């Protein structure tokens, strides 16, 4: 059974909580005591109906203020797949949460209220999903019951979105589904009200959308995470380089190069707790033994000599800013890229992007909280990187404020 | 990666959900070991921490763990769990530290809560934070899962704690991709949750796949119990029947391992891991809702305890 990571975007008003509630409830991932607790809370607070939003709003602060302040993770499974939902709020000030939830997602579901059509917020969500290179996008046109299941209305929204999508960087695979989360139409079961819709209901789409090919299985990238050297007689000479394969397929006997040193060697073996394996591919955590004694440490990267990433101290990136203190040219930060920490100084801020209009403000001199911009960074150590569009692991980094240790920015490398 | 049970539905170069979760957890273990100086793995003898220890083996063998194993002993444990704990850690050849709540009480660091059958659940926090300080730990691995509870659903994999051990849900560090930020100042620490993304069912499926031993109390057995607040509590030195309660023998099993005085059993005939998996897949009540009196005090019971420095 495969694991699919899903990010949802939309506000409470779009019926997002209702949709998630229905997916969880219909797949039996909501338990009776959870439902009972939500029912109790709904009565206590004088809500007229069992408010499924209370199920996903976890913290007291949020319940008191009726908002969602952070990313929450939900789990459900069907016989075909196991799902992890990153539930992110849709308010203006929470771009950073959506970026966080979107960073690992295979599929993004963007909710649109059929009555209101594409709002500024929907455009922003679609833009962020595209920026984070979520490979599959679902535009869920919700509340179709409130527009009399009108086919014309649905197609108008599809046309609107498609027109907008042409202005996005590189649009993923987009699927439009008309639904009513409240009544359950096209969520788990096919809608009887919309015979004109020939596609799949949402859950079936999520169960069958092909995600295996989204990973990069071509370009070998193995960031060394940890060096395993047992201090015991039995394994005296053992030296293994542990890590998670970030791209490609590695096999014993392969000619490899260690970056940044450039030393060449061969793979002597690939070990796991369960014994040696014949190959390690993207997503696997393994321990690699090398044929020669080469100097390898955490932060280095094992690649093929004829297929190397860029290695440089200068990178161009799109950065989403996540703290109150604005990012300015000349600012210095700690940077984490794959398993490597270094320091970085912000060079030229090329432009700030308006996430609603996609306009570029080239006169901008800083990025405030929740703003996104294109900038250059100079790093104290070379980064072995690929464009984010080619590899989400070797193309991403975070900037950390050295005074507070808080993660301040998320970066996606454009080129180096 | 095991190849013991190849999933026919998976294509070439696809990981099953258990392999993907395992790989993520191994990555987290190694990341903490690489970035922090003095980690420790918390072990209660319960199913989640049993899985944690296997994942630590997967992350570091053939070497030993680059950290000790620590148990917070409330003094109210099921005796078979303590036996299991000692045996398991000895088999692994790792170092066990036991931090005792009773000692914290004796030293005046913690005060027993008033009332009959008072829970030592909150007191564990004092013992844990004292042990962290005493040993200079800067990271604690825990078996917390996001599907357990609403507050946990929002907690990071690398969860930052200030010098008082407190969790501030509104000021969590953004956590993107697999770029975990373990930077701290002296006195602060990280709680790391390698199985954040696992569900109760995943844990049992993994126990089955890895053929892990778990304490006998997880399996159906006959036991003297009383029914209290819709929970079945084992009659023991801490739980004595009240005047209006009639103890009876029932076939029960435990879904979680906690203190004897606040962990309820569920009626169940599941005597094997396979049967437990069937039961968990069909159950309609969460494990904490079914079995933990300590989480029932308020809607925000876990959130409040976590803010104080609880697991």
XYZ file of C-alpha atoms in Angstrom:
727
model
C 0.000 0.000 0.000
C 1.319 3.407 -0.986
C 1.466 6.569 1.102
C 0.014 9.773 -0.368
C 0.588 13.182 1.177
C -2.157 15.668 0.634
C -2.337 19.400 1.365
C -5.679 21.159 1.592
C -6.166 24.878 1.170
C -9.237 26.963 1.677
C -10.965 28.780 4.501
C -13.608 27.469 6.864
C -16.102 29.320 4.680
C -15.198 27.209 1.676
C -16.258 24.125 3.590
C -12.741 22.768 4.005
C -13.309 21.422 7.495
C -16.529 19.834 6.338
C -14.697 18.205 3.446
C -11.926 16.848 5.653
C -14.501 15.775 8.214
C -16.340 13.856 5.533
C -13.221 12.164 4.155
C -12.264 11.112 7.674
C -15.767 10.097 8.650
C -16.586 8.167 5.528
C -13.262 6.343 5.666
C -13.919 5.563 9.336
C -10.941 7.580 10.554
C -13.091 9.610 12.920
C -13.851 7.749 16.076
C -17.022 7.788 18.089
C -15.427 9.441 21.100
C -13.981 12.187 18.886
C -17.368 12.775 17.325
C -19.045 12.729 20.737
C -16.539 15.274 22.030
C -17.235 17.532 19.029
C -20.969 17.148 19.553
C -20.609 18.089 23.225
C -18.478 21.099 22.365
C -20.925 22.216 19.646
C -23.821 22.151 22.119
C -21.746 23.946 24.767
C -20.964 26.745 22.376
C -24.491 27.053 21.079
C -23.800 25.910 17.498
C -26.918 24.750 15.725
C -25.278 21.711 14.171
C -22.375 19.412 14.926
C -19.531 21.633 13.868
C -16.958 19.393 12.165
C -14.499 22.287 12.195
C -14.036 21.601 15.915
C -12.616 18.244 14.996
C -9.699 19.711 13.111
C -9.131 22.831 15.209
C -6.914 21.311 17.833
C -5.695 23.952 20.220
C -7.595 25.820 22.886
C -6.383 29.165 21.543
C -7.822 28.307 18.149
C -11.136 27.100 19.485
C -11.532 30.223 21.561
C -10.806 32.478 18.612
C -12.469 30.279 16.021
C -9.383 30.262 13.806
C -6.764 27.778 12.718
C -3.319 28.983 13.607
C -1.165 26.206 12.353
C -0.712 23.177 10.199
C -2.444 20.101 11.569
C -1.901 16.595 10.298
C -4.708 14.056 9.815
C -4.545 10.433 8.854
C -6.862 8.078 7.081
C -6.595 5.010 4.959
C -8.640 3.142 2.397
C -7.888 -0.381 1.226
C -5.910 1.176 -1.640
C -3.839 3.891 -0.011
C -2.829 5.516 3.231
C -3.261 9.291 3.353
C -1.615 12.051 5.354
C -3.480 15.357 5.165
C -1.631 18.565 5.964
C -4.543 20.787 6.899
C -3.545 24.406 6.379
C -5.643 27.469 7.088
C -6.611 29.833 4.330
C -6.354 33.223 5.998
C -4.347 35.995 4.371
C -1.643 36.054 7.040
C -0.907 32.349 6.902
C 0.972 31.886 3.640
C 3.787 30.371 5.664
C 1.552 27.581 6.901
C 0.445 26.632 3.455
C 4.040 26.655 2.240
C 4.909 24.358 5.135
C 2.070 21.939 4.423
C 2.710 22.046 0.690
C 6.436 21.333 0.952
C 5.983 17.563 1.170
C 2.629 17.150 -0.594
C 1.967 14.940 -3.606
C -1.476 16.421 -4.176
C -3.040 19.780 -3.288
C -6.794 20.179 -2.951
C -7.876 23.787 -3.383
C -11.409 24.547 -2.337
C -13.486 27.056 -4.239
C -16.978 28.120 -3.204
C -19.182 27.617 -6.274
C -21.217 30.712 -5.362
C -18.200 32.992 -5.083
C -16.004 31.601 -7.808
C -12.247 32.150 -7.881
C -11.296 34.532 -5.120
C -7.988 36.216 -4.560
C -7.362 33.556 -1.952
C -7.933 30.672 -4.400
C -5.430 32.212 -6.789
C -2.923 32.541 -3.986
C -3.373 28.909 -3.017
C -2.954 27.752 -6.590
C 0.154 29.867 -6.959
C 1.755 28.507 -3.779
C 0.925 24.925 -4.733
C 2.602 25.506 -8.093
C 5.574 27.286 -6.558
C 6.125 24.356 -4.198
C 5.840 22.021 -7.194
C 3.050 19.911 -5.860
C 2.714 17.598 -8.840
C -1.081 17.206 -8.758
C -3.697 19.844 -8.169
C -7.388 19.284 -7.486
C -9.708 22.258 -7.728
C -12.705 21.230 -5.643
C -15.646 23.385 -6.657
C -17.655 23.034 -3.472
C -21.200 23.957 -2.424
C -22.657 22.936 -5.790
C -25.896 22.276 -3.898
C -26.197 26.024 -3.342
C -26.038 26.788 -7.075
C -28.588 24.120 -8.017
C -25.882 21.746 -9.292
C -25.447 24.117 -12.223
C -23.110 22.777 -14.907
C -22.644 26.218 -16.446
C -21.451 27.638 -13.152
C -18.911 24.842 -12.798
C -17.555 25.327 -16.309
C -17.293 29.089 -15.789
C -15.051 28.452 -12.761
C -12.996 25.905 -14.690
C -12.496 28.442 -17.483
C -11.571 31.160 -14.998
C -9.009 28.958 -13.314
C -7.539 27.768 -16.592
C -7.081 31.355 -17.746
C -5.347 32.199 -14.499
C -3.228 29.041 -14.607
C -1.574 30.068 -17.865
C 0.143 32.852 -15.938
C 1.599 30.407 -13.399
C 5.155 29.138 -13.680
C 4.549 25.572 -14.594
C 1.173 24.119 -13.911
C 0.894 20.665 -12.522
C -1.696 18.142 -13.522
C -5.028 19.835 -12.659
C -8.336 18.068 -12.012
C -11.632 19.883 -11.430
C -14.317 18.219 -9.332
C -17.774 19.685 -8.647
C -18.936 18.656 -5.191
C -20.976 19.243 -2.096
C -18.916 18.313 0.936
C -21.916 18.916 3.181
C -24.131 16.470 1.314
C -21.299 14.154 0.305
C -21.700 14.569 -3.453
C -18.534 13.531 -5.326
C -16.475 13.273 -2.136
C -16.566 9.530 -1.558
C -19.634 8.636 -3.589
C -20.504 9.769 -7.075
C -23.086 12.543 -7.108
C -26.576 11.721 -8.292
C -27.292 15.410 -8.740
C -24.619 16.001 -11.362
C -24.893 13.321 -14.039
C -23.155 15.740 -16.403
C -19.872 15.232 -14.522
C -18.032 12.277 -16.018
C -14.947 12.320 -13.783
C -14.151 10.541 -10.526
C -15.281 11.538 -7.052
C -12.483 13.064 -4.971
C -11.558 9.993 -2.920
C -11.330 7.733 -5.941
C -9.181 10.313 -7.678
C -6.878 10.429 -4.642
C -6.707 6.653 -4.561
C -5.705 6.327 -8.182
C -3.698 9.433 -9.106
C -0.296 8.216 -10.246
C 2.381 9.572 -7.913
C 5.250 7.115 -8.327
C 6.594 8.916 -11.368
C 6.769 12.252 -9.584
C 10.024 11.268 -7.895
C 13.332 11.716 -9.615
C 14.683 8.200 -10.200
C 17.262 9.278 -12.758
C 19.819 11.574 -11.140
C 21.584 9.890 -8.222
C 21.781 12.145 -5.166
C 22.815 10.680 -1.827
C 23.401 13.305 0.879
C 25.512 11.743 3.629
C 23.644 12.113 6.869
C 25.596 10.174 9.452
C 28.786 8.114 9.556
C 28.363 4.703 11.189
C 31.549 3.448 12.848
C 30.928 0.770 15.466
C 33.275 0.822 18.416
C 33.451 -2.913 18.864
C 35.818 -5.713 17.966
C 33.358 -7.532 15.736
C 32.873 -4.586 13.395
C 36.215 -2.946 13.885
C 36.763 -2.035 10.247
C 33.184 -1.125 9.447
C 32.595 2.341 8.098
C 29.239 3.121 6.535
C 27.713 6.317 5.213
C 24.078 6.522 6.249
C 21.466 8.635 4.541
C 18.216 8.802 2.624
C 18.421 8.597 -1.160
C 17.281 11.990 -2.496
C 17.265 10.978 -6.148
C 18.083 8.156 -8.526
C 19.004 4.519 -7.938
C 22.245 3.278 -6.383
C 23.656 -0.253 -6.770
C 26.706 -2.094 -5.451
C 29.580 -1.769 -7.904
C 28.458 1.659 -9.155
C 31.196 4.186 -9.894
C 30.532 7.208 -7.717
C 31.996 10.565 -6.845
C 31.944 12.250 -3.447
C 31.202 15.980 -3.494
C 32.508 18.530 -2.836
C 35.926 16.812 -2.754
C 35.491 15.156 -6.169
C 37.110 11.886 -5.053
C 36.032 8.845 -7.046
C 35.368 5.361 -5.767
C 32.966 2.439 -6.112
C 30.015 1.306 -4.013
C 31.202 -1.770 -2.102
C 27.814 -2.552 -0.627
C 24.498 -1.120 0.510
C 23.475 -2.186 4.008
C 20.290 -2.101 6.007
C 19.400 -3.588 9.374
C 17.657 -6.368 7.457
C 20.744 -7.185 5.435
C 22.445 -5.967 2.261
C 20.269 -4.818 -0.644
C 20.818 -4.945 -4.403
C 19.649 -1.395 -4.947
C 18.611 1.718 -3.077
C 16.214 4.184 -4.663
C 14.649 7.564 -3.874
C 13.122 7.644 -0.413
C 15.052 4.704 1.066
C 17.214 5.136 4.183
C 20.316 2.968 3.798
C 23.991 2.750 4.708
C 26.511 2.838 1.867
C 29.980 1.289 2.074
C 32.646 2.533 -0.326
C 35.461 0.495 -1.877
C 38.241 2.945 -1.083
C 39.180 4.886 1.983
C 37.988 8.311 1.022
C 37.292 11.233 3.284
C 33.512 11.482 3.632
C 31.492 13.286 6.272
C 27.992 14.533 6.995
C 26.920 17.120 4.461
C 28.847 15.545 1.589
C 26.968 14.092 -1.357
C 27.498 10.867 -3.280
C 26.629 11.190 -6.986
C 27.595 9.728 -10.361
C 30.654 11.301 -11.975
C 28.758 11.884 -15.242
C 25.640 13.322 -13.620
C 26.584 15.936 -11.073
C 24.510 18.630 -9.402
C 25.709 22.239 -9.483
C 28.290 22.919 -6.804
C 28.608 26.574 -5.939
C 28.574 29.151 -3.184
C 26.135 31.367 -5.055
C 22.523 30.422 -5.596
C 19.416 32.128 -6.930
C 16.260 31.228 -5.130
C 12.651 32.056 -4.464
C 12.235 32.576 -0.727
C 9.093 32.645 1.389
C 9.614 34.713 4.519
C 8.158 33.379 7.763
C 9.040 35.711 10.632
C 8.100 39.233 11.709
C 11.599 40.642 11.372
C 11.861 41.406 7.627
C 14.490 39.970 5.329
C 16.785 42.622 3.883
C 19.717 42.681 1.504
C 22.896 42.065 3.470
C 21.086 39.986 6.098
C 23.046 37.019 7.456
C 21.542 33.680 8.342
C 22.361 30.069 9.020
C 21.298 27.928 6.064
C 20.377 24.243 6.044
C 20.462 22.487 2.688
C 20.128 18.678 2.588
C 22.251 17.595 5.571
C 24.618 20.540 5.407
C 24.653 23.664 7.547
C 26.468 26.791 6.465
C 26.044 30.554 6.694
C 24.540 32.719 4.016
C 24.324 36.396 3.255
C 21.443 37.833 1.235
C 22.656 39.502 -1.941
C 20.470 41.204 -4.469
C 16.686 41.013 -3.878
C 15.631 40.833 -7.525
C 11.939 41.284 -6.934
C 9.095 40.699 -4.535
C 6.174 38.728 -5.862
C 2.601 39.743 -5.221
C 1.046 36.338 -4.559
C -2.380 37.599 -5.554
C -1.628 39.316 -8.847
C 1.741 37.625 -9.557
C 3.105 41.140 -10.252
C 6.822 41.594 -9.648
C 7.923 44.564 -7.594
C 11.533 45.143 -8.594
C 11.887 48.197 -6.377
C 11.312 46.130 -3.230
C 14.141 46.198 -0.699
C 12.769 43.765 1.866
C 10.477 40.801 2.408
C 7.998 40.968 5.278
C 6.262 38.055 6.972
C 4.389 35.897 4.430
C 6.006 37.620 1.450
C 7.748 35.813 -1.371
C 10.705 37.107 -3.357
C 13.451 36.138 -5.777
C 16.953 36.746 -4.479
C 20.618 35.800 -4.605
C 22.484 34.196 -1.732
C 26.190 33.893 -1.096
C 26.955 30.832 1.041
C 30.100 30.145 3.105
C 30.376 26.571 1.832
C 29.515 25.157 -1.587
C 26.019 23.714 -1.880
C 25.525 20.664 -4.097
C 22.174 21.575 -5.550
C 19.670 21.114 -8.346
C 16.866 23.407 -9.447
C 13.880 22.813 -7.145
C 11.793 21.847 -10.179
C 14.108 18.884 -10.783
C 14.575 17.727 -7.219
C 12.569 18.960 -4.235
C 15.210 17.682 -1.776
C 18.407 19.012 -3.311
C 16.605 22.158 -4.494
C 15.279 23.339 -1.132
C 16.762 25.022 1.931
C 15.749 26.877 5.073
C 17.215 30.056 6.518
C 17.552 30.205 10.296
C 17.960 33.335 12.390
C 21.248 32.891 14.218
C 20.184 35.004 17.174
C 16.891 33.235 17.901
C 17.470 29.909 16.112
C 14.017 30.265 14.580
C 13.411 28.994 11.043
C 12.880 32.279 9.231
C 12.640 31.467 5.549
C 12.020 28.655 3.085
C 13.941 28.696 -0.171
C 13.570 27.015 -3.529
C 16.611 27.124 -5.755
C 16.089 28.441 -9.252
C 19.682 28.149 -10.426
C 23.234 28.486 -9.174
C 14.027 -2.254 4.125
C 12.524 -5.623 4.465
C 11.589 -7.723 1.524
C 9.774 -10.233 3.686
C 6.311 -9.339 2.440
C 6.457 -7.793 -1.016
C 3.293 -5.895 -1.779
C 1.993 -7.016 -5.146
C 0.234 -3.703 -5.698
C 3.497 -1.752 -5.616
C 5.380 -1.065 -8.788
C 9.136 -1.086 -9.224
C 10.897 1.514 -7.072
C 7.821 2.220 -4.976
C 7.875 2.023 -1.194
C 5.030 0.541 0.800
C 3.518 2.856 3.412
C 5.345 1.009 6.215
C 8.666 1.252 4.391
C 8.097 4.962 3.755
C 7.227 5.589 7.414
C 10.192 3.517 8.551
C 12.586 5.381 6.279
C 11.299 8.727 7.531
C 11.714 7.641 11.176
C 15.252 6.348 10.558
C 16.092 9.662 8.901
C 14.799 11.536 11.964
C 16.833 9.374 14.362
C 20.008 10.001 12.400
C 19.307 13.697 12.055
C 18.934 14.126 15.815
C 22.037 12.033 16.521
C 24.020 14.146 14.048
C 22.825 17.566 15.173
C 22.465 17.287 18.932
C 25.098 16.435 21.480
C 23.327 14.388 24.136
C 20.103 12.753 23.034
C 18.164 10.130 24.988
C 15.371 7.825 23.873
C 12.381 7.525 26.190
C 11.124 3.994 26.688
C 7.969 3.105 28.590
C 7.689 -0.534 27.624
C 4.610 0.345 25.575
C 4.081 -0.563 21.932
C 5.086 2.825 20.513
C 8.389 2.914 22.329
C 9.041 -0.726 21.412
C 8.740 0.364 17.795
C 11.055 3.312 18.525
C 13.799 0.996 19.749
C 13.534 -1.155 16.624
C 13.772 1.980 14.481
C 16.875 3.032 16.425
C 18.393 -0.358 15.612
C 17.560 0.219 11.959
C 19.201 3.648 12.099
C 22.487 2.771 13.832
C 23.351 -0.919 13.603
C 25.901 -2.461 13.460
C 26.980 0.281 15.886
C 25.418 0.797 19.314
C 22.891 3.540 19.910
C 24.611 6.915 20.217
C 22.368 7.593 23.246
C 21.016 5.836 26.340
C 17.486 4.572 26.906
C 15.494 6.241 29.713
C 12.352 5.162 31.515
C 10.315 7.548 33.667
C 9.135 5.205 36.395
C 5.947 6.464 38.029
C 5.952 3.732 40.653
C 2.471 2.781 39.439
C 3.567 0.595 36.570
C 2.263 -2.797 35.639
C 4.949 -5.147 36.998
C 5.089 -7.178 33.779
C 5.961 -4.010 31.886
C 8.989 -3.384 34.109
C 10.172 -6.968 33.547
C 9.711 -6.516 29.849
C 11.609 -3.209 29.922
C 14.659 -4.705 31.620
C 14.702 -7.742 29.359
C 14.354 -5.740 26.140
C 17.093 -3.233 26.967
C 19.417 -6.077 28.046
C 18.788 -7.914 24.757
C 19.715 -4.785 22.868
C 22.871 -4.362 24.911
C 22.086 -0.699 25.470
C 22.290 1.453 28.599
C 19.131 2.018 30.681
C 18.518 5.015 32.919
C 15.524 4.865 35.265
C 14.237 8.207 36.563
C 11.817 7.696 39.415
C 8.747 9.779 40.228
C 8.792 8.330 43.758
C 12.269 9.785 44.209
C 11.041 13.173 43.014
C 8.263 12.975 45.610
C 10.670 11.859 48.369
C 13.029 14.731 47.570
C 10.142 17.189 47.725
C 10.468 18.043 44.029
C 6.979 16.775 43.296
C 3.857 16.630 45.397
C 1.387 13.790 45.108
C -1.960 15.105 43.920
C -4.682 14.847 46.559
C -7.545 12.419 46.453
C -8.100 8.717 46.177
C -6.321 7.106 43.273
C -4.539 10.286 42.219
C -2.670 10.136 38.946
C 1.070 10.576 38.806
C 0.825 11.445 35.160
C 1.493 15.153 35.678
C 4.273 14.431 38.161
C 6.216 12.588 35.466
C 6.929 15.976 33.931
C 8.923 17.059 37.003
C 10.928 13.835 36.988
C 11.542 14.043 33.262
C 12.708 17.664 33.344
C 14.944 16.956 36.365
C 16.493 13.982 34.569
C 17.071 16.080 31.456
C 18.888 18.644 33.592
C 20.837 16.095 35.634
C 22.155 14.232 32.593
C 22.494 17.322 30.408
C 20.259 15.871 27.667
C 19.559 18.200 24.764
C 17.170 15.945 22.866
C 14.579 13.358 23.877
C 13.095 10.904 21.417
C 9.489 10.137 22.217
C 6.902 7.794 20.729
C 4.210 10.477 20.355
C 1.980 10.148 17.298
C -0.095 12.894 15.713
C -3.140 10.668 15.343
C -3.360 10.204 19.110
C -4.747 13.530 20.101
C -5.650 17.034 18.871
C -2.714 18.904 20.400
C -0.244 16.323 19.133
C -1.698 16.721 15.630
C -0.102 20.169 15.535
C 3.247 19.370 17.051
C 6.429 19.404 15.027
C 8.681 16.387 14.527
C 11.487 18.466 16.078
C 9.577 20.131 18.893
C 11.455 22.955 20.537
C 11.361 23.302 24.349
C 12.588 26.356 26.224
C 14.718 26.271 29.369
C 11.617 25.398 31.395
C 10.807 22.485 29.132
C 7.677 24.256 27.906
C 6.007 23.821 24.558
C 4.554 26.964 23.023
C 2.125 25.901 20.288
C 1.878 29.411 18.846
C 5.600 29.816 18.451
C 6.578 26.572 16.809
C 9.320 26.649 14.226
C 8.087 26.154 10.675
C 9.058 22.663 9.549
C 9.454 22.201 5.818
C 10.500 19.291 3.614
C 12.781 17.123 5.746
C 14.891 20.099 6.818
C 14.636 19.799 10.592
C 16.016 22.636 12.679
C 17.713 21.309 15.805
C 19.516 24.503 16.789
C 19.146 25.351 20.459
C 20.833 27.352 23.182
C 22.197 25.870 26.368
C 19.426 24.705 28.677
C 16.878 24.331 25.885
C 16.112 21.018 24.271
C 14.368 19.281 21.395
C 11.696 16.617 21.695
C 11.931 14.497 18.592
C 9.041 12.318 17.432
C 10.180 9.841 14.768
C 6.759 8.162 14.512
C 4.732 11.386 14.312
C 3.080 10.220 11.101
C 2.196 6.707 12.235
C -1.274 5.617 13.271
C -2.161 2.973 15.848
C -2.779 0.565 12.989
C 0.615 1.299 11.398
C 2.275 0.555 14.739
C 0.606 -2.854 14.996
C 1.289 -3.683 11.371
C 4.936 -2.844 11.972
C 5.032 -4.953 15.150
C 3.683 -7.810 13.086
C 6.103 -7.309 10.224
C 9.104 -6.980 12.495
C 7.885 -9.764 14.782
C 8.443 -7.572 17.820
C 7.654 -8.870 21.270
C 5.216 -6.738 23.290
C 4.122 -7.110 26.933
C 1.489 -9.802 27.459
C -1.094 -7.288 28.693
C -1.696 -6.160 25.102
C -3.247 -9.558 24.412
C -6.595 -10.834 25.670
C -6.420 -12.311 29.146
C -8.674 -12.868 32.159
C -8.425 -10.199 34.837
C -10.361 -8.912 37.869
C -11.710 -5.478 36.966
C -14.138 -2.833 38.123
C -16.090 -0.572 35.832
C -15.497 3.093 36.598
C -16.408 6.094 34.386
C -17.197 3.636 31.582
C -13.654 2.246 31.777
C -12.504 -1.143 32.978
C -9.762 -0.757 35.585
C -7.736 -3.705 36.872
C -8.135 -4.407 40.570
C -4.683 -3.849 42.067
C -3.016 -2.261 45.055
C -4.011 1.116 43.610
C -7.490 0.292 42.429
C -9.769 -1.171 45.079
C -13.491 -1.564 44.466
C -15.579 1.226 45.976
C -18.702 0.474 47.991
C -20.944 0.714 44.942
C -18.677 -1.279 42.659
C -18.648 -5.029 42.183
C -15.425 -6.434 40.795
C -15.777 -9.068 38.114
C -13.543 -11.169 35.936
C -13.489 -10.277 32.259
C -11.524 -11.100 29.130
C -9.700 -7.897 28.416
C -6.632 -6.435 26.822
C -4.869 -3.083 27.019
C -4.559 -0.725 24.071
C -2.040 1.514 25.836
C 0.441 1.015 28.634
C 0.193 3.648 31.330
C -0.189 3.668 35.071
C -2.249 0.927 36.663
C -4.568 3.423 38.291
C -5.554 5.352 35.193
C -5.161 2.965 32.272
C -8.297 1.128 31.325
C -8.616 -2.228 29.651
C -10.985 -2.973 26.802
C -13.050 -6.113 26.499
C -11.404 -8.050 23.750
C -10.736 -11.561 22.611
C -7.711 -10.564 20.516
C -4.997 -12.994 21.515
C -2.529 -12.510 18.669
C -1.035 -9.554 16.811
C -3.099 -10.524 13.748
C -6.289 -10.382 15.781
C -5.281 -7.046 17.303
C -4.750 -5.623 13.809
C -8.242 -6.772 12.832
C -9.661 -5.240 15.985
C -7.827 -1.913 15.588
C -8.872 -1.661 11.937
C -12.515 -2.061 12.955
C -12.572 -0.067 16.195
C -14.564 3.128 16.419
C -12.998 4.603 19.573
C -9.550 6.202 19.871
C -7.010 4.474 22.071
C -6.753 7.393 24.469
C -10.506 7.921 24.634
C -11.009 4.268 25.424
C -8.309 3.793 27.957
C -6.860 6.909 29.506
C -8.574 8.683 32.379
C -5.792 11.277 32.347
C -6.897 12.655 28.983
C -10.513 13.061 29.971
C -10.296 15.978 32.382
C -10.865 18.600 29.738
C -10.959 19.114 26.030
C -7.470 20.579 26.285
C -5.947 18.193 28.844
C -3.068 17.141 26.608
C -2.390 20.680 25.375
C -2.073 21.909 28.966
C 0.242 19.091 30.009
C 2.421 19.511 26.942
C 2.862 23.207 27.645
C 4.250 22.283 31.055
C 6.805 19.985 29.522
C 4.986 16.652 29.297
C 6.085 14.115 26.675
